[in-house]
């Protein structure tokens, strides 16, 4: 089936009790066992919930995956992946990932004996030279948050296969509509469903998808054992939202492209970073690996003062963390989403104080452009 057909139907069928077209919210913590030792396969809400299963099937289908597992947040999804590893294992990670991922790896998982090497994964040679005897996993974001750097997923997966390593891609910025890492050979794709998949800034959630049965079985065990499951209501809201993912993403994409084009010649801006612009260093890879360029644009102003002035003068954009909702947001990554990343790391990757990140929504693009140009002026 096509993407939109799957988005609307996959994982869902009329409810058995009433033929309700929309999957109900099974708001229950437990299930009756008619006689000792009998059940319909549902015994306890953390372990099994039909609304959650529908969401997992739905997003797995959109990601061309056999298996999906939903979590209570994107960070919980990343944490679940860490539990595939053991004390003493080594991980190679992109040096620009979401600040919360950096915090989890560097300031929590390191204390459990995991070893991390941070490299610029846009050059696969950097990954190759970081491989050690105890390396078990390669973790990338592409495009990265917030610098929008791309990594060649095919090249990473073939390097990993040669070295028997697990590959993970955080696909939050693209959504399954614009990129499917598994078709490039990646083992595990994850999303913060808080972002484009839910798309309405009213749910915190995460999902992990894979085609690997062994990884799925272990993560399913972990999902139940750690217990970071989403509520049935949050699953229902997200399932409601994926139905419109294709139309929302198309609009995010055209609005972001128009904004990037409108701002690139603005003399008050040093740099507009958007994979859809021909001068983006990974534009050719973007065209090859993705089906669109997404709704995230980062702009660099000369100083923090300029960035602050912009953030304080917008009227349609809202100054807030997060992204991927229908409404346009902007934020200051260096002090907000990436506050946990030490200054020397920010300096190394070029995350300067002048950078403002735009999550371009689906409003009328003329309003967004005049809002930004006024605030910049
Ligand atoms: O917020 P949560 O649902 O736990 O998702 C974490 C996460 C994981 N991966 C990426 C690429 C992300 O951007 C995020 C969350 N990011 C923000 C809150 C933000 O404003 O960038």
Short mmCIF file of C-alpha atoms and ligand atoms in Angstrom, two decimals:
data_model
loop_
_atom_site.label_atom_id
_atom_site.label_comp_id
_atom_site.label_asym_id
_atom_site.label_seq_id
_atom_site.Cartn_x
_atom_site.Cartn_y
_atom_site.Cartn_z
CA UNK A 1 0.00 0.00 0.00
CA UNK A 2 1.00 3.64 -0.38
CA UNK A 3 2.23 5.64 2.60
CA UNK A 4 -1.02 7.55 3.24
CA UNK A 5 -3.16 4.42 2.99
CA UNK A 6 -0.93 2.68 5.51
CA UNK A 7 -0.86 5.77 7.73
CA UNK A 8 -4.65 5.75 7.93
CA UNK A 9 -5.28 2.00 8.15
CA UNK A 10 -2.24 -0.02 9.23
CA UNK A 11 -2.58 -1.66 12.63
CA UNK A 12 -6.26 -0.83 12.88
CA UNK A 13 -9.47 -2.71 12.25
CA UNK A 14 -13.04 -2.17 13.44
CA UNK A 15 -13.27 -2.96 17.13
CA UNK A 16 -14.52 -6.49 17.83
CA UNK A 17 -17.10 -5.48 20.44
CA UNK A 18 -18.91 -2.71 18.48
CA UNK A 19 -17.32 -2.36 15.03
CA UNK A 20 -16.17 1.14 16.03
CA UNK A 21 -14.08 2.38 13.09
CA UNK A 22 -11.58 4.11 15.34
CA UNK A 23 -9.47 1.94 17.64
CA UNK A 24 -10.80 2.49 21.18
CA UNK A 25 -8.71 3.71 24.10
CA UNK A 26 -8.38 0.59 26.22
CA UNK A 27 -8.00 2.49 29.47
CA UNK A 28 -7.51 -0.48 31.76
CA UNK A 29 -4.67 -1.60 33.99
CA UNK A 30 -5.76 -5.25 34.08
CA UNK A 31 -7.94 -7.89 32.36
CA UNK A 32 -10.37 -10.44 33.78
CA UNK A 33 -9.25 -14.07 33.66
CA UNK A 34 -12.56 -15.96 33.28
CA UNK A 35 -11.10 -19.07 34.84
CA UNK A 36 -7.73 -19.62 36.45
CA UNK A 37 -5.13 -19.94 33.68
CA UNK A 38 -7.33 -18.50 30.88
CA UNK A 39 -7.12 -15.13 29.13
CA UNK A 40 -7.50 -13.52 25.70
CA UNK A 41 -3.74 -12.93 25.69
CA UNK A 42 -4.15 -9.76 27.77
CA UNK A 43 -3.31 -10.02 31.46
CA UNK A 44 -1.81 -6.75 32.63
CA UNK A 45 -1.71 -3.25 31.12
CA UNK A 46 2.05 -2.69 31.22
CA UNK A 47 2.59 -5.92 29.30
CA UNK A 48 -0.25 -5.72 26.79
CA UNK A 49 -2.61 -3.01 25.59
CA UNK A 50 -4.50 -3.07 22.31
CA UNK A 51 -4.38 0.68 21.70
CA UNK A 52 -0.60 0.51 22.13
CA UNK A 53 -0.31 -2.55 19.89
CA UNK A 54 -2.25 -0.70 17.16
CA UNK A 55 0.14 2.25 17.36
CA UNK A 56 3.16 -0.07 17.29
CA UNK A 57 1.83 -1.89 14.20
CA UNK A 58 0.96 1.39 12.53
CA UNK A 59 4.37 3.07 12.90
CA UNK A 60 6.26 -0.16 12.19
CA UNK A 61 4.40 -0.35 8.86
CA UNK A 62 5.28 3.26 8.01
CA UNK A 63 8.95 2.53 8.76
CA UNK A 64 8.89 -0.66 6.61
CA UNK A 65 9.60 -2.63 9.79
CA UNK A 66 8.28 -5.96 11.02
CA UNK A 67 8.26 -4.93 14.68
CA UNK A 68 7.52 -1.81 16.72
CA UNK A 69 7.63 -1.03 20.44
CA UNK A 70 6.23 2.15 21.97
CA UNK A 71 7.75 3.89 24.99
CA UNK A 72 6.72 6.69 27.34
CA UNK A 73 9.18 9.16 25.76
CA UNK A 74 11.85 9.38 23.09
CA UNK A 75 14.50 9.29 25.80
CA UNK A 76 12.93 6.11 27.24
CA UNK A 77 13.22 4.58 23.75
CA UNK A 78 16.94 5.52 23.63
CA UNK A 79 17.40 4.10 27.13
CA UNK A 80 15.80 0.80 26.13
CA UNK A 81 18.40 0.48 23.35
CA UNK A 82 21.22 0.99 25.88
CA UNK A 83 20.00 -2.12 27.69
CA UNK A 84 21.00 -4.24 24.67
CA UNK A 85 24.56 -3.57 25.89
CA UNK A 86 26.59 -4.78 28.84
CA UNK A 87 29.12 -3.27 31.20
CA UNK A 88 32.37 -2.83 29.23
CA UNK A 89 30.74 -2.41 25.79
CA UNK A 90 31.75 0.48 23.55
CA UNK A 91 29.43 2.70 21.50
CA UNK A 92 30.30 5.09 18.65
CA UNK A 93 27.91 8.08 18.67
CA UNK A 94 27.45 11.11 16.44
CA UNK A 95 28.98 14.17 18.09
CA UNK A 96 25.84 16.21 17.48
CA UNK A 97 22.77 14.45 18.87
CA UNK A 98 19.81 15.73 20.90
CA UNK A 99 21.12 17.14 24.21
CA UNK A 100 19.01 14.68 26.22
CA UNK A 101 20.63 11.76 24.39
CA UNK A 102 24.05 13.21 25.17
CA UNK A 103 23.03 13.56 28.84
CA UNK A 104 21.70 9.99 29.03
CA UNK A 105 24.84 8.47 27.50
CA UNK A 106 27.50 10.65 29.07
CA UNK A 107 26.06 11.37 32.50
CA UNK A 108 23.99 8.24 33.21
CA UNK A 109 24.91 5.20 31.09
CA UNK A 110 28.66 5.80 31.47
CA UNK A 111 28.21 5.10 35.18
CA UNK A 112 26.86 1.67 34.22
CA UNK A 113 30.13 0.81 32.44
CA UNK A 114 29.28 1.79 28.85
CA UNK A 115 32.04 3.54 26.95
CA UNK A 116 31.20 6.21 24.34
CA UNK A 117 33.29 7.73 21.54
CA UNK A 118 31.82 10.86 19.94
CA UNK A 119 32.66 11.39 16.27
CA UNK A 120 31.43 13.37 13.29
CA UNK A 121 29.53 10.51 11.61
CA UNK A 122 29.01 12.51 8.40
CA UNK A 123 32.47 11.15 7.47
CA UNK A 124 32.22 7.36 7.78
CA UNK A 125 36.02 7.16 8.01
CA UNK A 126 35.69 8.72 11.49
CA UNK A 127 33.43 5.84 12.56
CA UNK A 128 35.78 3.29 11.07
CA UNK A 129 38.80 4.60 12.94
CA UNK A 130 36.85 4.70 16.22
CA UNK A 131 36.02 0.96 16.14
CA UNK A 132 37.62 -0.95 19.01
CA UNK A 133 37.61 -4.58 20.07
CA UNK A 134 34.71 -3.98 22.47
CA UNK A 135 32.63 -1.82 20.07
CA UNK A 136 29.07 -3.12 19.88
CA UNK A 137 26.88 -0.34 18.51
CA UNK A 138 26.88 2.72 16.23
CA UNK A 139 24.33 5.42 17.06
CA UNK A 140 23.52 8.23 14.60
CA UNK A 141 21.03 11.02 14.12
CA UNK A 142 20.54 12.17 10.54
CA UNK A 143 19.85 15.01 10.03
CA UNK A 144 21.23 16.01 13.42
CA UNK A 145 19.61 18.20 16.02
CA UNK A 146 20.14 21.15 15.56
CA UNK A 147 22.98 21.45 13.01
CA UNK A 148 21.21 19.34 10.36
CA UNK A 149 24.31 17.36 9.42
CA UNK A 150 23.66 14.19 7.41
CA UNK A 151 25.19 10.72 7.69
CA UNK A 152 25.26 8.21 4.84
CA UNK A 153 23.13 5.40 6.28
CA UNK A 154 24.09 2.82 3.62
CA UNK A 155 27.78 3.41 4.23
CA UNK A 156 27.31 3.14 8.01
CA UNK A 157 25.30 -0.06 7.76
CA UNK A 158 27.80 -1.78 5.47
CA UNK A 159 30.69 -0.81 7.74
CA UNK A 160 28.72 -2.14 10.71
CA UNK A 161 27.93 -5.42 8.99
CA UNK A 162 31.62 -5.99 8.19
CA UNK A 163 32.36 -5.53 11.90
CA UNK A 164 29.29 -7.26 13.36
CA UNK A 165 27.96 -4.09 15.02
CA UNK A 166 24.38 -3.02 15.74
CA UNK A 167 23.31 0.22 14.02
CA UNK A 168 20.75 2.66 15.41
CA UNK A 169 19.31 5.73 13.69
CA UNK A 170 17.25 8.40 15.44
CA UNK A 171 14.87 9.37 12.62
CA UNK A 172 12.88 11.94 14.59
CA UNK A 173 13.72 14.92 12.34
CA UNK A 174 12.59 13.24 9.11
CA UNK A 175 9.64 11.08 10.26
CA UNK A 176 8.98 7.85 8.33
CA UNK A 177 7.46 9.95 5.53
CA UNK A 178 10.82 11.37 4.43
CA UNK A 179 13.28 8.67 5.50
CA UNK A 180 13.25 4.96 6.31
CA UNK A 181 16.66 4.01 7.78
CA UNK A 182 15.88 0.27 7.80
CA UNK A 183 15.74 0.16 4.00
CA UNK A 184 19.35 1.42 4.03
CA UNK A 185 20.36 -1.54 6.20
CA UNK A 186 20.12 0.09 9.65
CA UNK A 187 19.10 -2.39 12.40
CA UNK A 188 17.04 -0.15 14.68
CA UNK A 189 15.18 3.10 13.98
CA UNK A 190 13.81 5.20 16.80
CA UNK A 191 11.64 8.27 17.09
CA UNK A 192 10.60 10.74 19.66
CA UNK A 193 6.90 10.42 18.71
CA UNK A 194 6.46 13.65 20.68
CA UNK A 195 7.55 15.37 17.45
CA UNK A 196 6.24 14.86 13.87
CA UNK A 197 4.54 11.51 14.46
CA UNK A 198 2.17 12.98 17.03
CA UNK A 199 2.51 16.43 15.50
CA UNK A 200 0.21 18.38 17.81
CA UNK A 201 2.49 19.12 20.80
CA UNK A 202 0.21 17.34 23.25
CA UNK A 203 1.95 13.98 23.86
CA UNK A 204 5.39 12.80 25.06
CA UNK A 205 6.28 9.44 23.52
CA UNK A 206 8.85 7.29 21.77
CA UNK A 207 9.03 4.28 19.47
CA UNK A 208 11.63 1.73 18.40
CA UNK A 209 11.23 -0.32 15.19
CA UNK A 210 13.32 -3.14 13.77
CA UNK A 211 13.27 -6.11 11.40
CA UNK A 212 15.54 -8.13 13.67
CA UNK A 213 13.52 -10.67 15.63
CA UNK A 214 16.18 -11.22 18.29
CA UNK A 215 16.49 -7.48 18.98
CA UNK A 216 12.70 -7.15 19.03
CA UNK A 217 12.25 -10.01 21.52
CA UNK A 218 14.87 -8.55 23.84
CA UNK A 219 13.43 -5.01 23.62
CA UNK A 220 9.91 -6.31 24.18
CA UNK A 221 11.16 -8.01 27.32
CA UNK A 222 12.88 -4.75 28.33
CA UNK A 223 9.75 -2.69 27.60
CA UNK A 224 7.87 -4.77 30.15
CA UNK A 225 10.77 -5.19 32.57
CA UNK A 226 11.67 -1.46 32.71
CA UNK A 227 8.05 -0.40 32.41
CA UNK A 228 8.45 2.89 30.51
CA UNK A 229 5.25 2.31 28.51
CA UNK A 230 3.02 5.10 27.13
CA UNK A 231 -0.55 5.53 28.37
CA UNK A 232 -3.36 4.17 26.17
CA UNK A 233 -4.65 7.72 25.75
CA UNK A 234 -1.26 8.96 24.49
CA UNK A 235 -1.12 5.99 22.09
CA UNK A 236 -4.58 6.86 20.81
CA UNK A 237 -3.67 10.52 20.27
CA UNK A 238 -0.55 9.50 18.35
CA UNK A 239 -2.48 6.96 16.28
CA UNK A 240 -5.01 9.68 15.47
CA UNK A 241 -2.11 11.89 14.37
CA UNK A 242 -0.22 9.51 12.08
CA UNK A 243 -3.31 9.49 9.80
CA UNK A 244 -2.38 13.01 8.68
CA UNK A 245 1.40 12.58 8.73
CA UNK A 246 1.83 12.71 4.93
CA UNK A 247 -0.13 15.93 4.42
CA UNK A 248 1.48 17.58 7.42
CA UNK A 249 5.02 16.63 6.33
CA UNK A 250 4.44 17.92 2.79
CA UNK A 251 3.39 21.26 4.22
CA UNK A 252 6.25 21.39 6.78
CA UNK A 253 8.61 20.73 3.88
CA UNK A 254 7.31 23.39 1.49
CA UNK A 255 7.05 25.98 4.28
CA UNK A 256 10.60 25.25 5.48
CA UNK A 257 11.98 25.43 1.93
CA UNK A 258 10.26 28.80 1.38
CA UNK A 259 11.62 30.16 4.68
CA UNK A 260 15.16 28.93 3.99
CA UNK A 261 15.05 30.60 0.58
CA UNK A 262 13.60 33.81 1.99
CA UNK A 263 16.22 34.06 4.75
CA UNK A 264 19.35 32.98 2.88
CA UNK A 265 19.92 36.40 1.37
CA UNK A 266 19.02 38.34 4.54
CA UNK A 267 22.15 40.36 5.39
CA UNK A 268 21.46 40.10 9.15
CA UNK A 269 21.92 36.31 9.05
CA UNK A 270 25.35 34.66 8.82
CA UNK A 271 24.16 31.26 7.74
CA UNK A 272 20.93 29.38 6.91
CA UNK A 273 21.27 25.64 7.46
CA UNK A 274 18.70 23.52 5.59
CA UNK A 275 19.42 20.25 3.72
CA UNK A 276 17.17 21.44 0.88
CA UNK A 277 19.47 24.34 -0.01
CA UNK A 278 21.99 23.47 -2.75
CA UNK A 279 24.81 24.99 -0.67
CA UNK A 280 24.18 22.59 2.25
CA UNK A 281 27.30 20.37 2.38
CA UNK A 282 25.18 17.20 2.28
CA UNK A 283 22.51 18.33 -0.19
CA UNK A 284 23.33 15.55 -2.69
CA UNK A 285 23.13 12.87 0.01
CA UNK A 286 19.85 14.42 1.22
CA UNK A 287 18.36 14.04 -2.27
CA UNK A 288 19.50 10.43 -2.41
CA UNK A 289 18.67 9.24 1.09
CA UNK A 290 15.54 11.21 1.93
CA UNK A 291 12.25 11.85 0.13
CA UNK A 292 12.07 15.45 1.32
CA UNK A 293 14.12 17.89 3.38
CA UNK A 294 11.86 18.26 6.42
CA UNK A 295 10.58 21.14 8.46
CA UNK A 296 13.65 22.05 10.54
CA UNK A 297 15.79 25.06 9.65
CA UNK A 298 18.66 26.45 11.74
CA UNK A 299 19.91 29.99 11.30
CA UNK A 300 23.04 31.57 12.67
CA UNK A 301 23.00 35.21 13.72
CA UNK A 302 26.18 37.15 14.49
CA UNK A 303 25.75 37.03 18.30
CA UNK A 304 23.64 35.77 21.20
CA UNK A 305 22.21 39.30 21.56
CA UNK A 306 20.95 39.17 17.97
CA UNK A 307 19.50 35.69 18.56
CA UNK A 308 17.76 36.88 21.74
CA UNK A 309 16.30 39.89 19.96
CA UNK A 310 14.87 37.64 17.25
CA UNK A 311 13.40 35.20 19.78
CA UNK A 312 11.82 38.02 21.78
CA UNK A 313 10.17 39.71 18.80
CA UNK A 314 8.38 36.90 16.97
CA UNK A 315 4.59 36.85 17.15
CA UNK A 316 3.51 33.81 15.12
CA UNK A 317 6.47 31.60 16.06
CA UNK A 318 6.49 30.59 19.74
CA UNK A 319 9.70 30.49 21.76
CA UNK A 320 9.67 26.94 23.14
CA UNK A 321 11.61 23.69 23.23
CA UNK A 322 10.40 20.75 21.09
CA UNK A 323 9.57 20.55 17.41
CA UNK A 324 7.44 18.83 14.82
CA UNK A 325 4.06 20.26 15.83
CA UNK A 326 1.65 22.01 13.48
CA UNK A 327 2.55 25.33 15.12
CA UNK A 328 5.89 27.01 14.43
CA UNK A 329 8.37 27.07 17.29
CA UNK A 330 11.83 28.49 17.68
CA UNK A 331 14.47 27.92 20.31
CA UNK A 332 18.07 28.60 21.30
CA UNK A 333 19.68 25.14 21.22
CA UNK A 334 22.94 26.13 22.95
CA UNK A 335 21.11 27.13 26.15
CA UNK A 336 17.87 25.15 25.84
CA UNK A 337 17.73 21.72 24.13
CA UNK A 338 21.50 21.22 24.32
CA UNK A 339 22.14 22.84 27.72
CA UNK A 340 23.58 19.52 28.99
CA UNK A 341 26.30 19.52 26.33
CA UNK A 342 29.57 21.04 27.70
CA UNK A 343 30.77 24.28 26.13
CA UNK A 344 33.95 22.72 24.67
CA UNK A 345 31.84 20.11 22.82
CA UNK A 346 29.50 22.82 21.51
CA UNK A 347 32.53 24.82 20.33
CA UNK A 348 33.97 21.75 18.61
CA UNK A 349 30.79 20.96 16.66
CA UNK A 350 30.01 24.61 15.86
CA UNK A 351 26.90 24.96 18.03
CA UNK A 352 27.35 28.67 18.60
CA UNK A 353 25.34 31.10 20.73
CA UNK A 354 24.06 32.79 17.59
CA UNK A 355 22.18 29.72 16.36
CA UNK A 356 18.39 29.76 16.50
CA UNK A 357 16.49 26.60 15.54
CA UNK A 358 13.19 26.92 13.69
CA UNK A 359 10.58 24.18 13.76
CA UNK A 360 8.53 25.37 10.82
CA UNK A 361 4.84 24.65 11.27
CA UNK A 362 2.02 24.39 8.77
CA UNK A 363 0.61 27.92 9.08
CA UNK A 364 0.39 30.24 6.05
CA UNK A 365 3.98 30.63 4.98
CA UNK A 366 3.64 34.36 4.16
CA UNK A 367 2.79 34.96 7.84
CA UNK A 368 5.81 32.97 8.97
CA UNK A 369 8.19 34.78 6.63
CA UNK A 370 6.95 38.26 7.61
CA UNK A 371 7.09 37.27 11.30
CA UNK A 372 10.75 36.27 10.99
CA UNK A 373 11.83 39.14 8.74
CA UNK A 374 10.19 41.67 11.09
CA UNK A 375 11.77 40.09 14.19
CA UNK A 376 15.20 39.93 12.53
CA UNK A 377 14.94 43.60 11.57
O1 LIG B 1 11.48 14.48 24.44
P1 LIG B 1 11.45 13.02 24.15
O2 LIG B 1 10.16 12.53 23.59
O3 LIG B 1 11.95 12.18 25.30
O4 LIG B 1 12.47 12.78 22.92
C1 LIG B 1 13.86 12.90 23.02
C2 LIG B 1 14.45 13.20 21.68
C3 LIG B 1 15.07 12.20 20.97
N1 LIG B 1 15.62 12.42 19.75
C4 LIG B 1 15.57 13.64 19.18
C5 LIG B 1 16.20 13.84 17.83
C6 LIG B 1 14.94 14.69 19.83
O5 LIG B 1 14.91 15.89 19.21
C7 LIG B 1 14.37 14.48 21.12
C8 LIG B 1 13.72 15.58 21.88
N2 LIG B 1 14.04 16.88 21.42
C9 LIG B 1 13.60 18.05 21.93
C10 LIG B 1 12.79 18.13 23.00
C11 LIG B 1 14.06 19.26 21.23
O6 LIG B 1 13.48 20.36 21.40
O7 LIG B 1 15.02 19.14 20.46
#
